[in-house]
């Protein structure tokens, strides 16, 4: 009894000591949930304040397009954060609903009351659910407001763009008079600003200026030399051809445009970066330097592109059928339009930076639009077109009527729009003609070049392909795959470089394009499903990494652990296979999780599939799983010579449901994969094509068996196509009173040639047997003479004549009256 009392006291003290801990464990989720709700409410309050601040900024900067783009991006990011706050409460809300379902409905009136603990839990759950619902409703309201604000910013920007394009200015003599006075003042102000900046730089920033220029040139030269080191052998070699192929001309045109432009852009970007980093640029000079560098790159790009397409110096490299004279004129007109458009933007930036009157910018754009319109009209009247087969130095013909009318209408449209006062619209159209047109032409050439490079056997004929083949020994298939990857890379380069450029020309800002790209790569919504391209790529990369690690671990376990343990080969293969399956499964789970795919959804799909399997899909799933096993284990592959039951032939195709076997009679037999997994399958070419052939030879029993064996051994050893190691053998299998039976056993490097080799070997053996007078069958029986008397010979003659008369056919009777001596029937 004292012991029991002591134990009872001990457990009582233990329970008392543990009760605070249990109470804390019970209250922990509730306090944690309360903290989460409080944090969520605080985040929503903060988001509401940020939304109000963005709304005020929109009202303040409603005339600044670039600022509006930034505010739109901020509103969309804030909307995503608000939705994330609401989504974070859903797991707790689902848990509350599940617990309320477990508790059931409250007892009806007159029913026994529930325990106080249950009543308190009901109240607590209901209160928490109401708080979460209120939080979700507030988040939805803020999300709606953020969406409305984003749409409002879009509408304001659309209106700004429309107003800028369709704004009309009265073109009067007074306008040009005022502009002439403003030009004089602007020229003086610009001269003073540039002179003061140059004096400042020369006195205080001389070394920084020289260093920035040197580093910029170095960056451009590194990019240019590296690019030409990779592509110049191809371009230089084909440039020596007199009549290059059209695909070659496309590739040369594309790279001869892109590489110099990239080098010029690298120089311009590096120059501005280093000048700004070394504090050489002042705030009033930096925009002028930036636009100057930009227009130089743009004009260089247009000139390089026109030279690549028109090739004024060499008609054989021309991409369009125009005459030499027409190519030179077109090149001059295109470059002139680009220079006029670039000068308009450069001078407009100067006026904006120096604070010149708006009338000056209007007059500059007016003059630029008129000049570009006149150049378009002049372009319509030149005669550059050649017919099929005409030489490049032949006189050209007029444009087709459609192109002529389009050029005339566009040029006159720019002129009349400017004269009517729609200078903004004329400037916009002129810019699209030059910049957007050049970008579209480059994209088209690039797409054609990418398609040409990725064509079958095309990359292997290029200089880069031949260098890779010579240096790394790549096969034709590998070079085709590299060419396909190079074509895709060219497509990606074109899309990344030129699509944003075209969008920016049409009024979109870089921040807006960046926001679109972020949404495309991170959150593509299809209904309630969100797809992340970045997540998918990360999942694929992790899965590939998992496969590489699995293969390495398999080799390490097999070559180090199992090999040193002297484990049986079958056990080693089983362990290696199990490790491979486990690694692939783990890599798949990691990849799926990284891709953002919900595994619970896969569980639901797996449950539905298991239900369908139970109702009659056993055979289909069995064949499917068997196909996966065949593809993974590869007990046979396409091209193997297999024997499955009564079917024998070559494997032509292995799919997840069935395997196609082509017999020697050219009949295709479709064999379910489960049959191949569950049954016995013989594979003549499983690991290699080495195989043994047997030829049975029988000779007459009168021959010497040792002589026959020596002859067969000599013939077999001299036969072409048979391996010397293992050595061919001749086996004396059996003998009887009539025959001696031998069997030739020899090995072939390629068992698929066995029929031909056996046929040649039989012919050689037969020829040798005849030369050695080896009897194959029994000799003919000797003739025995028979003696007969003359009377017997006469009797035999009579008997033979009577027998001949009986068997001789009788002549048919003629139809007529019946003979009188013939009785009637």
Coordinates of C-alpha atoms in Angstrom, one line a residue, residues 265-506:
X265 CA 25.7 49.8 -78.8
X266 CA 28.3 48.4 -76.4
X267 CA 30.5 51.4 -77.0
X268 CA 27.7 53.9 -76.5
X269 CA 26.4 52.2 -73.4
X270 CA 29.8 51.8 -71.8
X271 CA 30.7 55.4 -72.7
X272 CA 27.7 56.8 -70.9
X273 CA 28.1 54.4 -68.0
X274 CA 31.8 55.3 -67.4
X275 CA 31.2 59.0 -68.0
X276 CA 28.4 59.0 -65.5
X277 CA 30.3 56.8 -63.0
X278 CA 33.4 59.1 -63.1
X279 CA 31.2 62.1 -62.6
X280 CA 32.2 63.6 -65.9
X281 CA 28.6 64.4 -67.0
X282 CA 26.6 67.2 -65.5
X283 CA 22.8 67.1 -65.2
X284 CA 22.4 69.5 -68.1
X285 CA 24.8 67.6 -70.4
X286 CA 23.9 64.0 -69.6
X287 CA 20.6 63.8 -71.6
X288 CA 22.3 65.4 -74.6
X289 CA 25.1 63.0 -74.5
X290 CA 22.7 60.0 -74.1
X291 CA 20.5 61.0 -77.0
X292 CA 23.6 61.7 -79.2
X293 CA 25.0 58.3 -78.5
X294 CA 21.6 56.7 -79.1
X295 CA 21.0 58.4 -82.5
X296 CA 24.5 57.4 -83.7
X297 CA 23.8 53.8 -82.9
X298 CA 20.4 54.0 -84.6
X299 CA 21.7 55.6 -87.8
X300 CA 24.6 53.0 -87.9
X301 CA 22.1 50.2 -87.5
X302 CA 19.9 51.5 -90.4
X303 CA 22.9 52.0 -92.6
X304 CA 24.3 48.5 -91.9
X305 CA 20.9 47.0 -92.5
X306 CA 20.3 48.8 -95.8
X307 CA 23.8 47.8 -96.9
X308 CA 23.2 44.2 -96.0
X309 CA 19.8 44.0 -97.8
X310 CA 20.7 46.1 -100.9
X311 CA 24.4 45.4 -101.1
X312 CA 25.1 48.4 -103.4
X313 CA 28.7 47.4 -104.1
X314 CA 28.0 43.7 -105.1
X315 CA 24.8 42.6 -106.7
X316 CA 25.5 38.9 -106.2
X317 CA 24.9 39.4 -102.4
X318 CA 21.7 41.4 -102.8
X319 CA 18.6 40.0 -101.0
X320 CA 16.1 41.8 -103.3
X321 CA 15.9 41.9 -107.1
X322 CA 16.9 45.5 -107.7
X323 CA 19.4 47.0 -110.1
X324 CA 22.8 48.4 -109.1
X325 CA 21.8 51.9 -109.7
X326 CA 18.5 51.4 -107.9
X327 CA 20.3 49.8 -104.9
X328 CA 22.6 52.8 -104.5
X329 CA 19.7 55.3 -104.7
X330 CA 17.6 53.3 -102.3
X331 CA 20.5 53.0 -99.8
X332 CA 21.1 56.8 -100.0
X333 CA 17.4 57.6 -99.5
X334 CA 16.9 55.2 -96.5
X335 CA 20.0 56.5 -94.7
X336 CA 18.9 60.1 -95.4
X337 CA 15.5 59.4 -93.8
X338 CA 17.2 57.8 -90.8
X339 CA 19.5 60.8 -90.4
X340 CA 16.7 63.3 -90.7
X341 CA 14.6 61.4 -88.1
X342 CA 17.6 61.1 -85.8
X343 CA 18.4 64.8 -86.1
X344 CA 14.8 65.6 -85.2
X345 CA 15.0 63.6 -82.0
X346 CA 18.4 64.9 -81.1
X347 CA 17.4 68.6 -81.6
X348 CA 14.2 68.0 -79.8
X349 CA 16.0 66.6 -76.8
X350 CA 18.3 69.7 -76.8
X351 CA 15.3 72.0 -76.8
X352 CA 13.7 70.0 -73.9
X353 CA 16.9 70.1 -71.9
X354 CA 17.6 73.8 -72.5
X355 CA 14.0 74.8 -71.8
X356 CA 13.4 76.2 -75.3
X357 CA 9.8 77.2 -76.3
X358 CA 7.6 74.4 -77.5
X359 CA 7.2 76.2 -80.9
X360 CA 10.8 75.4 -81.7
X361 CA 10.2 71.6 -81.2
X362 CA 7.1 71.9 -83.4
X363 CA 9.0 73.5 -86.2
X364 CA 11.8 71.0 -86.1
X365 CA 9.4 68.1 -86.3
X366 CA 7.5 69.9 -89.0
X367 CA 10.6 70.2 -91.1
X368 CA 11.7 66.6 -90.5
X369 CA 8.3 65.3 -91.4
X370 CA 8.2 67.3 -94.7
X371 CA 11.7 66.1 -95.6
X372 CA 10.9 62.5 -95.0
X373 CA 7.6 62.8 -96.9
X374 CA 9.5 64.3 -99.9
X375 CA 12.1 61.5 -99.7
X376 CA 9.3 58.9 -99.8
X377 CA 7.8 60.6 -102.9
X378 CA 11.2 60.6 -104.6
X379 CA 11.6 56.9 -103.7
X380 CA 8.3 56.1 -105.5
X381 CA 9.6 57.5 -108.8
X382 CA 13.0 55.7 -109.0
X383 CA 13.1 52.6 -111.1
X384 CA 15.0 49.9 -109.2
X385 CA 13.0 46.7 -110.0
X386 CA 14.5 43.8 -112.0
X387 CA 12.7 40.9 -113.5
X388 CA 13.7 37.3 -113.0
X389 CA 16.9 36.5 -114.7
X390 CA 18.0 40.0 -115.4
X391 CA 21.6 41.0 -114.5
X392 CA 22.2 43.5 -111.6
X393 CA 23.7 46.1 -114.0
X394 CA 20.6 46.1 -116.2
X395 CA 18.4 49.3 -116.2
X396 CA 15.6 49.0 -113.6
X397 CA 11.9 49.2 -114.0
X398 CA 9.3 51.1 -112.0
X399 CA 7.8 49.8 -108.8
X400 CA 4.8 47.6 -108.9
X401 CA 1.6 49.7 -108.8
X402 CA 0.7 48.7 -105.2
X403 CA 4.1 49.7 -103.9
X404 CA 4.1 52.9 -105.9
X405 CA 0.7 54.0 -104.6
X406 CA 1.7 53.1 -101.0
X407 CA 4.9 55.2 -101.2
X408 CA 3.0 58.2 -102.8
X409 CA 0.2 58.1 -100.3
X410 CA 2.5 57.8 -97.3
X411 CA 4.8 60.6 -98.5
X412 CA 1.9 62.9 -99.3
X413 CA 0.1 62.0 -96.1
X414 CA 3.1 63.1 -94.1
X415 CA 3.4 66.3 -96.0
X416 CA -0.3 67.2 -95.8
X417 CA -0.6 66.1 -92.1
X418 CA 2.3 68.5 -91.3
X419 CA 0.8 71.3 -93.3
X420 CA -2.5 70.8 -91.6
X421 CA -0.9 71.1 -88.2
X422 CA -0.9 67.5 -87.1
X423 CA 2.9 67.5 -86.6
X424 CA 2.8 65.0 -83.8
X425 CA 1.0 62.4 -85.9
X426 CA 3.4 63.1 -88.8
X427 CA 6.4 62.7 -86.6
X428 CA 5.1 59.5 -85.1
X429 CA 4.4 57.9 -88.6
X430 CA 7.8 59.0 -89.9
X431 CA 9.5 57.4 -86.9
X432 CA 7.6 54.2 -87.4
X433 CA 8.6 54.1 -91.0
X434 CA 12.3 54.4 -90.2
X435 CA 12.8 52.6 -86.9
X436 CA 9.9 50.1 -86.8
X437 CA 10.5 49.3 -90.5
X438 CA 14.2 48.6 -89.9
X439 CA 13.4 46.5 -86.9
X440 CA 10.8 44.4 -88.8
X441 CA 13.2 43.9 -91.7
X442 CA 15.9 42.7 -89.4
X443 CA 13.6 40.4 -87.6
X444 CA 12.5 38.9 -90.9
X445 CA 16.1 38.3 -92.0
X446 CA 16.9 36.9 -88.6
X447 CA 14.0 34.5 -88.7
X448 CA 15.0 33.3 -92.2
X449 CA 18.6 33.0 -91.0
X450 CA 17.6 31.0 -88.0
X451 CA 15.5 28.7 -90.1
X452 CA 18.3 28.2 -92.5
X453 CA 20.8 27.4 -89.7
X454 CA 18.4 24.9 -88.1
X455 CA 17.6 23.1 -91.3
X456 CA 18.8 19.5 -91.7
X457 CA 22.5 19.2 -92.5
X458 CA 22.8 23.0 -92.8
X459 CA 24.8 23.8 -89.7
X460 CA 27.4 21.1 -90.6
X461 CA 28.2 23.1 -93.9
X462 CA 28.9 26.3 -92.1
X463 CA 32.3 27.4 -90.9
X464 CA 31.4 27.1 -87.3
X465 CA 30.0 23.6 -87.8
X466 CA 33.1 22.4 -89.6
X467 CA 35.3 23.8 -86.9
X468 CA 33.3 22.0 -84.2
X469 CA 33.4 18.8 -86.2
X470 CA 37.2 19.0 -86.7
X471 CA 37.9 20.0 -83.1
X472 CA 35.5 17.8 -81.1
X473 CA 34.7 15.1 -83.6
X474 CA 31.0 15.7 -83.5
X475 CA 28.7 13.5 -85.6
X476 CA 26.2 14.6 -88.2
X477 CA 23.3 14.1 -85.8
X478 CA 25.0 16.1 -83.0
X479 CA 25.8 18.9 -85.4
X480 CA 22.1 19.0 -86.5
X481 CA 21.1 19.2 -82.9
X482 CA 23.6 22.1 -82.3
X483 CA 22.2 23.8 -85.4
X484 CA 18.6 23.4 -84.0
X485 CA 19.8 25.0 -80.7
X486 CA 21.5 27.8 -82.6
X487 CA 18.4 28.5 -84.6
X488 CA 16.3 28.7 -81.4
X489 CA 18.9 31.0 -79.9
X490 CA 18.7 33.3 -82.9
X491 CA 14.9 33.4 -82.5
X492 CA 15.2 34.2 -78.8
X493 CA 17.8 36.9 -79.6
X494 CA 15.5 38.5 -82.1
X495 CA 12.5 38.4 -79.8
X496 CA 14.4 39.8 -76.8
X497 CA 16.1 42.6 -78.7
X498 CA 13.5 43.8 -81.2
X499 CA 10.0 43.2 -79.7
X500 CA 10.7 45.6 -76.8
X501 CA 12.2 48.1 -79.3
X502 CA 9.0 48.1 -81.4
X503 CA 6.8 48.3 -78.3
X504 CA 8.7 51.3 -77.0
X505 CA 8.4 53.0 -80.4
X506 CA 4.6 52.6 -80.1

